[in-house]
XYZ file of N, CA, C and O in Angstrom:
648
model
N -1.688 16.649 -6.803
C -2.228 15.474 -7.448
C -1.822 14.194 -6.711
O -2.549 13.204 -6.795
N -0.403 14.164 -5.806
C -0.187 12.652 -5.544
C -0.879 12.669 -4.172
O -1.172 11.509 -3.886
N -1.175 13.348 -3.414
C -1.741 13.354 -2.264
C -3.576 13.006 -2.224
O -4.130 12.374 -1.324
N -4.196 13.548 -3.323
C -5.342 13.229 -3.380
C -5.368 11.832 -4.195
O -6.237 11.152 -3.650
N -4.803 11.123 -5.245
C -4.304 10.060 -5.716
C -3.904 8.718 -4.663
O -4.136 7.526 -4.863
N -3.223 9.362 -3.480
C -2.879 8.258 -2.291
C -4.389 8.121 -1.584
O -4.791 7.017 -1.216
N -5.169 9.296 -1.428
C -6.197 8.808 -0.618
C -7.324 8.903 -1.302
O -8.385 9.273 -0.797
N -7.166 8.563 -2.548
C -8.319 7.562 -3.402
C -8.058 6.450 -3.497
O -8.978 5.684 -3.783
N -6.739 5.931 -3.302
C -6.478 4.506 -3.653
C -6.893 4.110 -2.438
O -7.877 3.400 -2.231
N -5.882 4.723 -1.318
C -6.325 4.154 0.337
C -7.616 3.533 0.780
O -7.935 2.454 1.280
N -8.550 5.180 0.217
C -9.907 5.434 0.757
C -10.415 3.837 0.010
O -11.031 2.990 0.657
N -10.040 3.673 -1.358
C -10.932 2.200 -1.943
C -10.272 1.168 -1.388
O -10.887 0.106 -1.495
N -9.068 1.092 -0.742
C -8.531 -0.140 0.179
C -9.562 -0.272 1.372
O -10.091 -1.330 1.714
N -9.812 1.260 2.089
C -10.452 0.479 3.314
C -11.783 0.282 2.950
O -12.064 -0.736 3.583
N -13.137 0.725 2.112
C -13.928 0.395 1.120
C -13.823 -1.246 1.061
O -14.633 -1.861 1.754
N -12.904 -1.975 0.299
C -12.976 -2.926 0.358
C -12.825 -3.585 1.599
O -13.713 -4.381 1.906
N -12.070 -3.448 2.219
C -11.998 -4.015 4.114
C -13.203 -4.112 4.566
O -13.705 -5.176 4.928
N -13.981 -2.598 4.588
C -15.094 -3.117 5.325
C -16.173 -3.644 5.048
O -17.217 -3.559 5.695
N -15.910 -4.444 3.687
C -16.737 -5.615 3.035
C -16.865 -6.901 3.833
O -17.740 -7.703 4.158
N -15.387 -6.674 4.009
C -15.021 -8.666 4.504
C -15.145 -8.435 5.800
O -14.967 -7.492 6.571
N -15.628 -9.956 5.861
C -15.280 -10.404 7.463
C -14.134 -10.530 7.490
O -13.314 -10.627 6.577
N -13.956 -10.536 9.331
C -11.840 -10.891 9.485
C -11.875 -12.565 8.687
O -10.978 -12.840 7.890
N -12.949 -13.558 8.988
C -12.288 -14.722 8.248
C -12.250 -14.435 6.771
O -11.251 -14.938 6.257
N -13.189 -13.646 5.742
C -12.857 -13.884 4.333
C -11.323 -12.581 4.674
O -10.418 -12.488 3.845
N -11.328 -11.941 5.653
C -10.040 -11.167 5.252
C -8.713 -12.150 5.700
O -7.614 -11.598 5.674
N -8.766 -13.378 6.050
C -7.888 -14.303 6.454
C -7.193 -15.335 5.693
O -6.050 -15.781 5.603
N -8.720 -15.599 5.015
C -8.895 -16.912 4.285
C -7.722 -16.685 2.880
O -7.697 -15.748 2.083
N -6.735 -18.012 2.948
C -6.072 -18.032 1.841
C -6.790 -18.010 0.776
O -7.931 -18.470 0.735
N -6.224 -17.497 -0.152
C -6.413 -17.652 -1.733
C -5.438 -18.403 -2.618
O -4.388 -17.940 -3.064
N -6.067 -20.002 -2.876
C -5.094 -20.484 -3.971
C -4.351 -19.982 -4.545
O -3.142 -20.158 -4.393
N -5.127 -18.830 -5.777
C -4.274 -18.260 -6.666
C -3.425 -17.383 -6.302
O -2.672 -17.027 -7.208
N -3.185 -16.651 -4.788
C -2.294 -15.855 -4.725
C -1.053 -16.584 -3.769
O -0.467 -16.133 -2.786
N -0.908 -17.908 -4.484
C 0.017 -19.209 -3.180
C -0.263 -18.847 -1.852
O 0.527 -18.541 -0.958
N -1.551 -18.924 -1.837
C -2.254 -18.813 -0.390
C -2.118 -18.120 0.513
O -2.189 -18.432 1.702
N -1.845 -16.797 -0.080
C -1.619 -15.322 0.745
C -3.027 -15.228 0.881
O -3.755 -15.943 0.193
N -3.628 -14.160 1.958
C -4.195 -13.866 2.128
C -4.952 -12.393 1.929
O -4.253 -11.641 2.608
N -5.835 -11.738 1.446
C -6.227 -10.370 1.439
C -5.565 -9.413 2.443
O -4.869 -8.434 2.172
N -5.944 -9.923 3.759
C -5.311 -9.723 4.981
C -3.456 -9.247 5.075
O -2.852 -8.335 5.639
N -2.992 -10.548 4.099
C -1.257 -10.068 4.187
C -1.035 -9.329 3.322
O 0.056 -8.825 3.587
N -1.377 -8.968 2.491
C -0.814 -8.108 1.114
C -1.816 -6.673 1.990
O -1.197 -5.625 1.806
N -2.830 -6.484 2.643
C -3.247 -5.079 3.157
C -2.091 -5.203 4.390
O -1.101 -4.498 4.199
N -2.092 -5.673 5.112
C -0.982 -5.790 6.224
C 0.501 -4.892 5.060
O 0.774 -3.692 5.084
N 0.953 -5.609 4.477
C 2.224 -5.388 3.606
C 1.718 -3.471 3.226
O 2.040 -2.427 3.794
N 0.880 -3.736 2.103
C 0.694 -1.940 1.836
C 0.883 -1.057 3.056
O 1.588 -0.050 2.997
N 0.232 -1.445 4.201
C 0.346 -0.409 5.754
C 1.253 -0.762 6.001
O 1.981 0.194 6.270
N 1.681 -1.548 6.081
C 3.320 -1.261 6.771
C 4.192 -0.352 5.614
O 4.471 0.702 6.185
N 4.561 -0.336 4.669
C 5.310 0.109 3.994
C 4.730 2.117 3.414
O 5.319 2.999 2.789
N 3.596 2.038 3.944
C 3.486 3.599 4.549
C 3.987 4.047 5.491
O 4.655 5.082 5.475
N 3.654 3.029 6.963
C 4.159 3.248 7.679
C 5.335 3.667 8.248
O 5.662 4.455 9.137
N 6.130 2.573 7.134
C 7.675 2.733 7.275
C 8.579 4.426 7.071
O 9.612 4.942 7.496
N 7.367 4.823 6.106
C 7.557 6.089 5.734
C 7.376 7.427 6.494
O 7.991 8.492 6.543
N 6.480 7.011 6.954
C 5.805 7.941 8.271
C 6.646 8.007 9.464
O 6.946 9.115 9.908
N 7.101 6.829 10.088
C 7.730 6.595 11.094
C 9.183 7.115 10.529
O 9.761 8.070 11.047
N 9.612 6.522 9.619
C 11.364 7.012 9.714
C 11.240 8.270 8.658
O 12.094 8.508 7.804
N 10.311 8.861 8.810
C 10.568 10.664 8.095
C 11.796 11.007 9.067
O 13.002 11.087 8.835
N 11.433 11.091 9.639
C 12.039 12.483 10.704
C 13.892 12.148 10.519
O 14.828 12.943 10.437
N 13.869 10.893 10.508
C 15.392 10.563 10.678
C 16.200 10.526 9.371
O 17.390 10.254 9.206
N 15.233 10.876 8.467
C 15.738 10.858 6.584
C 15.956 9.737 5.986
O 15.913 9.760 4.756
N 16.335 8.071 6.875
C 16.879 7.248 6.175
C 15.505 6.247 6.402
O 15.156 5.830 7.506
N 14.774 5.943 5.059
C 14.035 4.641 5.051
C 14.221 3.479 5.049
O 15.058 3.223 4.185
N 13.965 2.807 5.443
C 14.493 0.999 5.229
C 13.306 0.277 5.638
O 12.984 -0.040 6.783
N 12.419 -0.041 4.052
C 11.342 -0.676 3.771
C 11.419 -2.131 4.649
O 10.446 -2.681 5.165
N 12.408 -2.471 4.674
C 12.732 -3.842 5.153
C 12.572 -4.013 6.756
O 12.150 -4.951 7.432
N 13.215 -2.379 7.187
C 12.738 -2.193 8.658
C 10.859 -1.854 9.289
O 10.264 -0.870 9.728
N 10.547 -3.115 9.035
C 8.877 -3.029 9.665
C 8.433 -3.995 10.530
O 8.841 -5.152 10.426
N 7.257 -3.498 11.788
C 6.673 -4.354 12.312
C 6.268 -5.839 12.027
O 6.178 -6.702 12.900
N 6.064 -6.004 10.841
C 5.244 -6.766 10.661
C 4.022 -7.659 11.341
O 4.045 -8.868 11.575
N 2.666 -6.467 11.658
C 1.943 -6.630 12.794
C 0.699 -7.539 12.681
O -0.391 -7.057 12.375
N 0.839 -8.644 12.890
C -0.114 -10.222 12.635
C -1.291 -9.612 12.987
O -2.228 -10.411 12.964
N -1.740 -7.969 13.456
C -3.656 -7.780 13.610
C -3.595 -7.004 12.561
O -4.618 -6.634 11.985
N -2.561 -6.709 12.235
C -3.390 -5.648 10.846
C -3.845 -6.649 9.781
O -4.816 -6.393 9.069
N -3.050 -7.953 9.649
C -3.731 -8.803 8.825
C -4.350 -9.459 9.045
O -4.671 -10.257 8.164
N -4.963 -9.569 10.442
C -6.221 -10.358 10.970
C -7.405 -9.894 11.517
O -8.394 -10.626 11.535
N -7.420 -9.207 11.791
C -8.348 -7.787 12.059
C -8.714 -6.759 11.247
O -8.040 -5.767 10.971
N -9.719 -7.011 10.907
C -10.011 -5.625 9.892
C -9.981 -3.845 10.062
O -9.498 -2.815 9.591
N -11.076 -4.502 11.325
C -11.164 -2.831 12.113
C -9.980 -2.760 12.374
O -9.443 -2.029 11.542
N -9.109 -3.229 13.276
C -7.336 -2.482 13.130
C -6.823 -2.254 11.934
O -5.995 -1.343 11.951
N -7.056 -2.881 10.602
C -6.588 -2.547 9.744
C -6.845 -1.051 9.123
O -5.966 -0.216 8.913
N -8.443 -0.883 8.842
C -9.204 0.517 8.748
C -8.584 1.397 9.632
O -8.209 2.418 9.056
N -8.324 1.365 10.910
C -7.972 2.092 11.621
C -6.317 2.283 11.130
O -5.988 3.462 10.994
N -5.807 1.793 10.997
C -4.113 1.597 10.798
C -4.367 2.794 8.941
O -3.667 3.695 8.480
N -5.639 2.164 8.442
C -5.608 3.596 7.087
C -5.718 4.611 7.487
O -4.939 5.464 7.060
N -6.628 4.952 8.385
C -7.037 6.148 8.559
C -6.066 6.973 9.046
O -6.104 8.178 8.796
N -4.969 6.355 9.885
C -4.335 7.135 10.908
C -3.102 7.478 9.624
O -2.687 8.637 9.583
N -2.640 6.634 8.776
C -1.714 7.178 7.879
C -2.276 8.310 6.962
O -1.568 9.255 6.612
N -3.939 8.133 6.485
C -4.510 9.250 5.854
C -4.236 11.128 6.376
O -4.268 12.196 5.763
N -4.015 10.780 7.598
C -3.742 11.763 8.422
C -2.537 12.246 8.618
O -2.451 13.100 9.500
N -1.268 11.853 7.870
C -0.109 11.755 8.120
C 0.049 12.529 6.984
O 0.482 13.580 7.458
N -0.045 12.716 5.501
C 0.602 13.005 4.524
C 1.035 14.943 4.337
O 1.431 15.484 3.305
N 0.747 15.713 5.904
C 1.342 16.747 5.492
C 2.619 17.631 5.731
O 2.924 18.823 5.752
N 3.239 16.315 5.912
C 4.631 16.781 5.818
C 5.251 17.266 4.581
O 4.949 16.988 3.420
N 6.343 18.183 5.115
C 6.948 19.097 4.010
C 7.585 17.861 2.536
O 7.553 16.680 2.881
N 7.921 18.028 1.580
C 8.954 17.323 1.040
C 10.336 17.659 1.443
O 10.687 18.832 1.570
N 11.319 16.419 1.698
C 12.304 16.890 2.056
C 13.286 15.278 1.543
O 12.912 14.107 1.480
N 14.612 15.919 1.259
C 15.406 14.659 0.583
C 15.568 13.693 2.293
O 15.703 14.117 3.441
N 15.481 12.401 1.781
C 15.441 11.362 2.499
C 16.990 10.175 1.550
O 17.543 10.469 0.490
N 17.190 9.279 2.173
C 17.992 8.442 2.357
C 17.418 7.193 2.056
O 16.636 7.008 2.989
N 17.332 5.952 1.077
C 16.593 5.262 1.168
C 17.969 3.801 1.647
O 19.052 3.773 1.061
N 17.686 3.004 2.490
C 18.277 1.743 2.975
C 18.041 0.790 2.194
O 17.094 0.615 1.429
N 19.149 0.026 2.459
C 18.490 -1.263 1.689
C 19.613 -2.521 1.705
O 20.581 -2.438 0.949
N 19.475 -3.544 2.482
C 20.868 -4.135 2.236
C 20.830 -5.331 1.178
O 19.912 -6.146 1.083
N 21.691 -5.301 0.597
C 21.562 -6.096 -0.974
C 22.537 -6.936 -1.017
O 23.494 -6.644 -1.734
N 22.554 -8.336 -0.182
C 23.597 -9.421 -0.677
C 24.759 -9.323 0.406
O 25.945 -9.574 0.187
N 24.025 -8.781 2.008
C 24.889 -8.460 2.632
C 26.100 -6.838 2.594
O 27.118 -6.469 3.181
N 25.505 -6.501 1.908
C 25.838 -4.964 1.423
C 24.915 -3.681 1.542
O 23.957 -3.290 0.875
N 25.606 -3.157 2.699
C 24.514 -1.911 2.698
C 24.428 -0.497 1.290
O 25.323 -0.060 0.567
N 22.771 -0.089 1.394
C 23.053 0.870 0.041
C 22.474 1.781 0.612
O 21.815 1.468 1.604
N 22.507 3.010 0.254
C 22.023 4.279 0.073
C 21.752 5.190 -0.440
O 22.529 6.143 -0.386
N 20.614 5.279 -1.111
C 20.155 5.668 -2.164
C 19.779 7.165 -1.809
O 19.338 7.304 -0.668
N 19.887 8.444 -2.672
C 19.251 9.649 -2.630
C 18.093 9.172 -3.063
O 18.088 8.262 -3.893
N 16.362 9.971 -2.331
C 15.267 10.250 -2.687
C 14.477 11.691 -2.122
O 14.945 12.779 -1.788
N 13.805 11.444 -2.148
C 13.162 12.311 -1.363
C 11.323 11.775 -0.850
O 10.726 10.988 -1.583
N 10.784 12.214 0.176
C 9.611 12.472 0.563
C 8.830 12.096 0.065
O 8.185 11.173 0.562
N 8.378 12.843 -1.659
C 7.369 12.837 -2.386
C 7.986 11.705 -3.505
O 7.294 10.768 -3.902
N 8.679 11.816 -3.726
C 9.069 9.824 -4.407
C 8.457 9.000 -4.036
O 7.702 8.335 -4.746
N 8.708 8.779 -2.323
C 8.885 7.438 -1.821
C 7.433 7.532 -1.578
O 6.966 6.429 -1.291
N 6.440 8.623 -1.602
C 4.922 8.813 -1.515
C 4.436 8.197 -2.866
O 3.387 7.553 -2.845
N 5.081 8.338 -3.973
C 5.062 7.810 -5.234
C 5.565 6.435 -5.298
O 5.138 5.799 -6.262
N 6.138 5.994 -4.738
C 6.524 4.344 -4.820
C 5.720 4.160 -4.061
O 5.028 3.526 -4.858
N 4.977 4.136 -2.918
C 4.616 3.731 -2.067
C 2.453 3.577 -2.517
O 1.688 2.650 -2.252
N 2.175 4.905 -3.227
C 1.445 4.684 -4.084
C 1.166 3.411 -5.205
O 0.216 2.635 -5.310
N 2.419 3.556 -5.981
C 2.076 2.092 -6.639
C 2.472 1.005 -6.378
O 2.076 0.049 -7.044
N 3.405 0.833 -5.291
C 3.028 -0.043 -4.930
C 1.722 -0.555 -4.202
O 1.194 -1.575 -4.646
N 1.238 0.006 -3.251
C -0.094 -0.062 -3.192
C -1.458 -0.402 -4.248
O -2.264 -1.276 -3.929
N -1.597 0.344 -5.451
C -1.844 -0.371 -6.534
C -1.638 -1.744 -6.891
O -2.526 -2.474 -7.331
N -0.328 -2.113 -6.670
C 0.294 -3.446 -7.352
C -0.200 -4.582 -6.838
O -0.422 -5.626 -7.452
N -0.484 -4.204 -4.913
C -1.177 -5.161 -4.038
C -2.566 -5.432 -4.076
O -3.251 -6.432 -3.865
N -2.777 -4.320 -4.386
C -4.680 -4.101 -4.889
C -4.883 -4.702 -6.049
O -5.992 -5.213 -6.207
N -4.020 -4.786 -7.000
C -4.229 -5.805 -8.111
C -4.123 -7.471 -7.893
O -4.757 -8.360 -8.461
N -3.270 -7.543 -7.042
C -3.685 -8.950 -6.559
C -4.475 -9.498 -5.489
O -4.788 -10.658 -5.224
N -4.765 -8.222 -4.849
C -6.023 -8.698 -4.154
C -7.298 -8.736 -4.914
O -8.267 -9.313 -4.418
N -7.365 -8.245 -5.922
C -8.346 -8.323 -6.833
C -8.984 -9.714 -7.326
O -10.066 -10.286 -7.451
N -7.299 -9.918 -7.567
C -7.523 -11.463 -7.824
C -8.545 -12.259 -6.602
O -9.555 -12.936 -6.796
N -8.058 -11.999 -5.659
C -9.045 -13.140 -4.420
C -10.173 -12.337 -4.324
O -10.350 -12.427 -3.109
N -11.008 -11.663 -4.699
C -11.778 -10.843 -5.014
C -12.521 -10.730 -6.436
O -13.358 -9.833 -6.541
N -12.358 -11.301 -7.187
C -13.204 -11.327 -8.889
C -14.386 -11.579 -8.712
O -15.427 -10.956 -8.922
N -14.054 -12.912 -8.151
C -15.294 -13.854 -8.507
C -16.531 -14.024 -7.456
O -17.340 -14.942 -7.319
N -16.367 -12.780 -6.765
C -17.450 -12.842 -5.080
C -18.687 -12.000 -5.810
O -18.316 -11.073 -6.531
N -19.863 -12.187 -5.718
C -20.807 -11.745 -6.072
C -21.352 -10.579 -4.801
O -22.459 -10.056 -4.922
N -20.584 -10.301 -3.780
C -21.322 -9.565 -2.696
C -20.107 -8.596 -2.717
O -20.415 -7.630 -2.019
N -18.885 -8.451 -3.214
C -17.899 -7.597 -3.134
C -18.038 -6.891 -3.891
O -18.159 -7.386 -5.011
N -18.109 -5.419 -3.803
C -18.250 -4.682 -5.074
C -17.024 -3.228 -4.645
O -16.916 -2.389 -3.751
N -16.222 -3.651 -6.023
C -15.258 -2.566 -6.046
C -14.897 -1.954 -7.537
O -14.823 -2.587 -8.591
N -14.678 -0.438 -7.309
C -14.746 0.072 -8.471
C -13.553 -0.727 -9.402
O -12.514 -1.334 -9.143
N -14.420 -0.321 -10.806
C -13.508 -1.403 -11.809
C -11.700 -0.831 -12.267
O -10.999 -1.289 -13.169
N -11.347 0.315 -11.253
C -10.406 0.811 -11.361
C -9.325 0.366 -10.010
O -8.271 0.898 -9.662
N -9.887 -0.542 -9.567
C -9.254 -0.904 -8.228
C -7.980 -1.947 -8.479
O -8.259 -3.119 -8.730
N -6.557 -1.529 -8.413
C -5.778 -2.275 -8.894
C -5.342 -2.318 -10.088
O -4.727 -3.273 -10.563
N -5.685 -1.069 -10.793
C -4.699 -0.694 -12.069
C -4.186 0.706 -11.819
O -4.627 1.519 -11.007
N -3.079 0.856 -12.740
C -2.040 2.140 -12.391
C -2.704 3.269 -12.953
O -3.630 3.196 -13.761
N -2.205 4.306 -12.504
C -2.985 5.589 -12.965
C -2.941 5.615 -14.259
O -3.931 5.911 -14.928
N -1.642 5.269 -14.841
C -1.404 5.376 -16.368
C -2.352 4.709 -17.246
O -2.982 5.066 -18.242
N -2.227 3.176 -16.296
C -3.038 2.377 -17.142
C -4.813 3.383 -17.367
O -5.229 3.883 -18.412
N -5.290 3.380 -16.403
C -6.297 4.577 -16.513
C -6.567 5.680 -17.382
O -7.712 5.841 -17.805
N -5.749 6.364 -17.658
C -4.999 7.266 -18.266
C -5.340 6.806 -20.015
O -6.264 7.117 -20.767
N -4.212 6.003 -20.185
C -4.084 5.218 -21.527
C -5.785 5.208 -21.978
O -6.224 5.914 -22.886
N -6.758 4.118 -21.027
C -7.718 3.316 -21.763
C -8.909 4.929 -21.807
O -9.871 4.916 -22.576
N -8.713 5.818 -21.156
C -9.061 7.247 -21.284
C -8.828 7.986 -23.157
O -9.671 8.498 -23.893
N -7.140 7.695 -23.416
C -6.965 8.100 -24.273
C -7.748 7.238 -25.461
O -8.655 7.658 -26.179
N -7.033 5.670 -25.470
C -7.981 4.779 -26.443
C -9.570 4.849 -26.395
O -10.033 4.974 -27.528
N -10.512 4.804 -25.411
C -11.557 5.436 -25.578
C -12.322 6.749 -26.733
O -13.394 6.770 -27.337
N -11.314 7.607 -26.657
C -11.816 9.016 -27.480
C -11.675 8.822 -28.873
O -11.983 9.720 -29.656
């Protein structure tokens, strides 16, 4: 379930990408203090990435990323930067190490694999909800009305429905 779940959310991230031009994928948005669509998809790929890249060594450190100025300015690199993580998710589960330095203090957290596939999931969600925001009010953007809410939330308005 979380593997087909990551690349439904993904698959409707790059869906929306290849709506925009690189300038509406550039262009600040007031309401998000003038982030851009562009930086919050930049942010979600990297923080897969981060995952992908430091598997092998067990210890993650979200904080350790490129931060690569074409994934948020470039679309087609961006699409491309999904696709290539879409392709990544069949690694085994295996306990991982998560980093993190907090106040000048290093931490190390037990996780594993399929967690941090699960954080990394909603967070992804969380960004898609505010890209939503720079996204409401466009009459040529069309994204499913589930784009940027949590599975649960889904879930729930499933149950209230019946």
């Amino acid at each position: 379930m979380l593997i087909p779940a990551i690349h439904k959310t993904l698959n409707e991230l790059s869906g929306l990408v290849s709506q925009l031009s690189d300038d509406d994928y550039c262009c600040p948005c007031h309401d998000l203090s003038n982030a851009t669509i562009g930086e919050h998809t930049r942010h979600i790929i990297e923080m897969f990435q981060c995952l992908e890249n430091q598997y092998e060594t067990g210890v993650v450190n979200y904080d350790n990323r490129k931060r690569d100025y074409l994934i948020q300015t470039n679309t087609a690199f961006a699409k491309e930067c999904i696709d290539t993580i879409l392709s990544q998710f069949d690694k085994p589960n295996k306990n991982l190490q998560l980093q993190q330095i907090v106040d000048g203090e290093e931490l190390l957290i037990e996780s594993n694999y399929h967690r941090e596939l699960l954080y990394n999931l909603e967070h992804c969600i969380h960004h898609q909800a505010l890209i939503k925001v720079a996204i409401i009010q466009s009459k040529t953007i069309a994204i499913d009305a589930d784009f940027g809410v949590a599975r649960s939330t889904i879930e729930y308005r499933k149950q209230c429905a019946q």
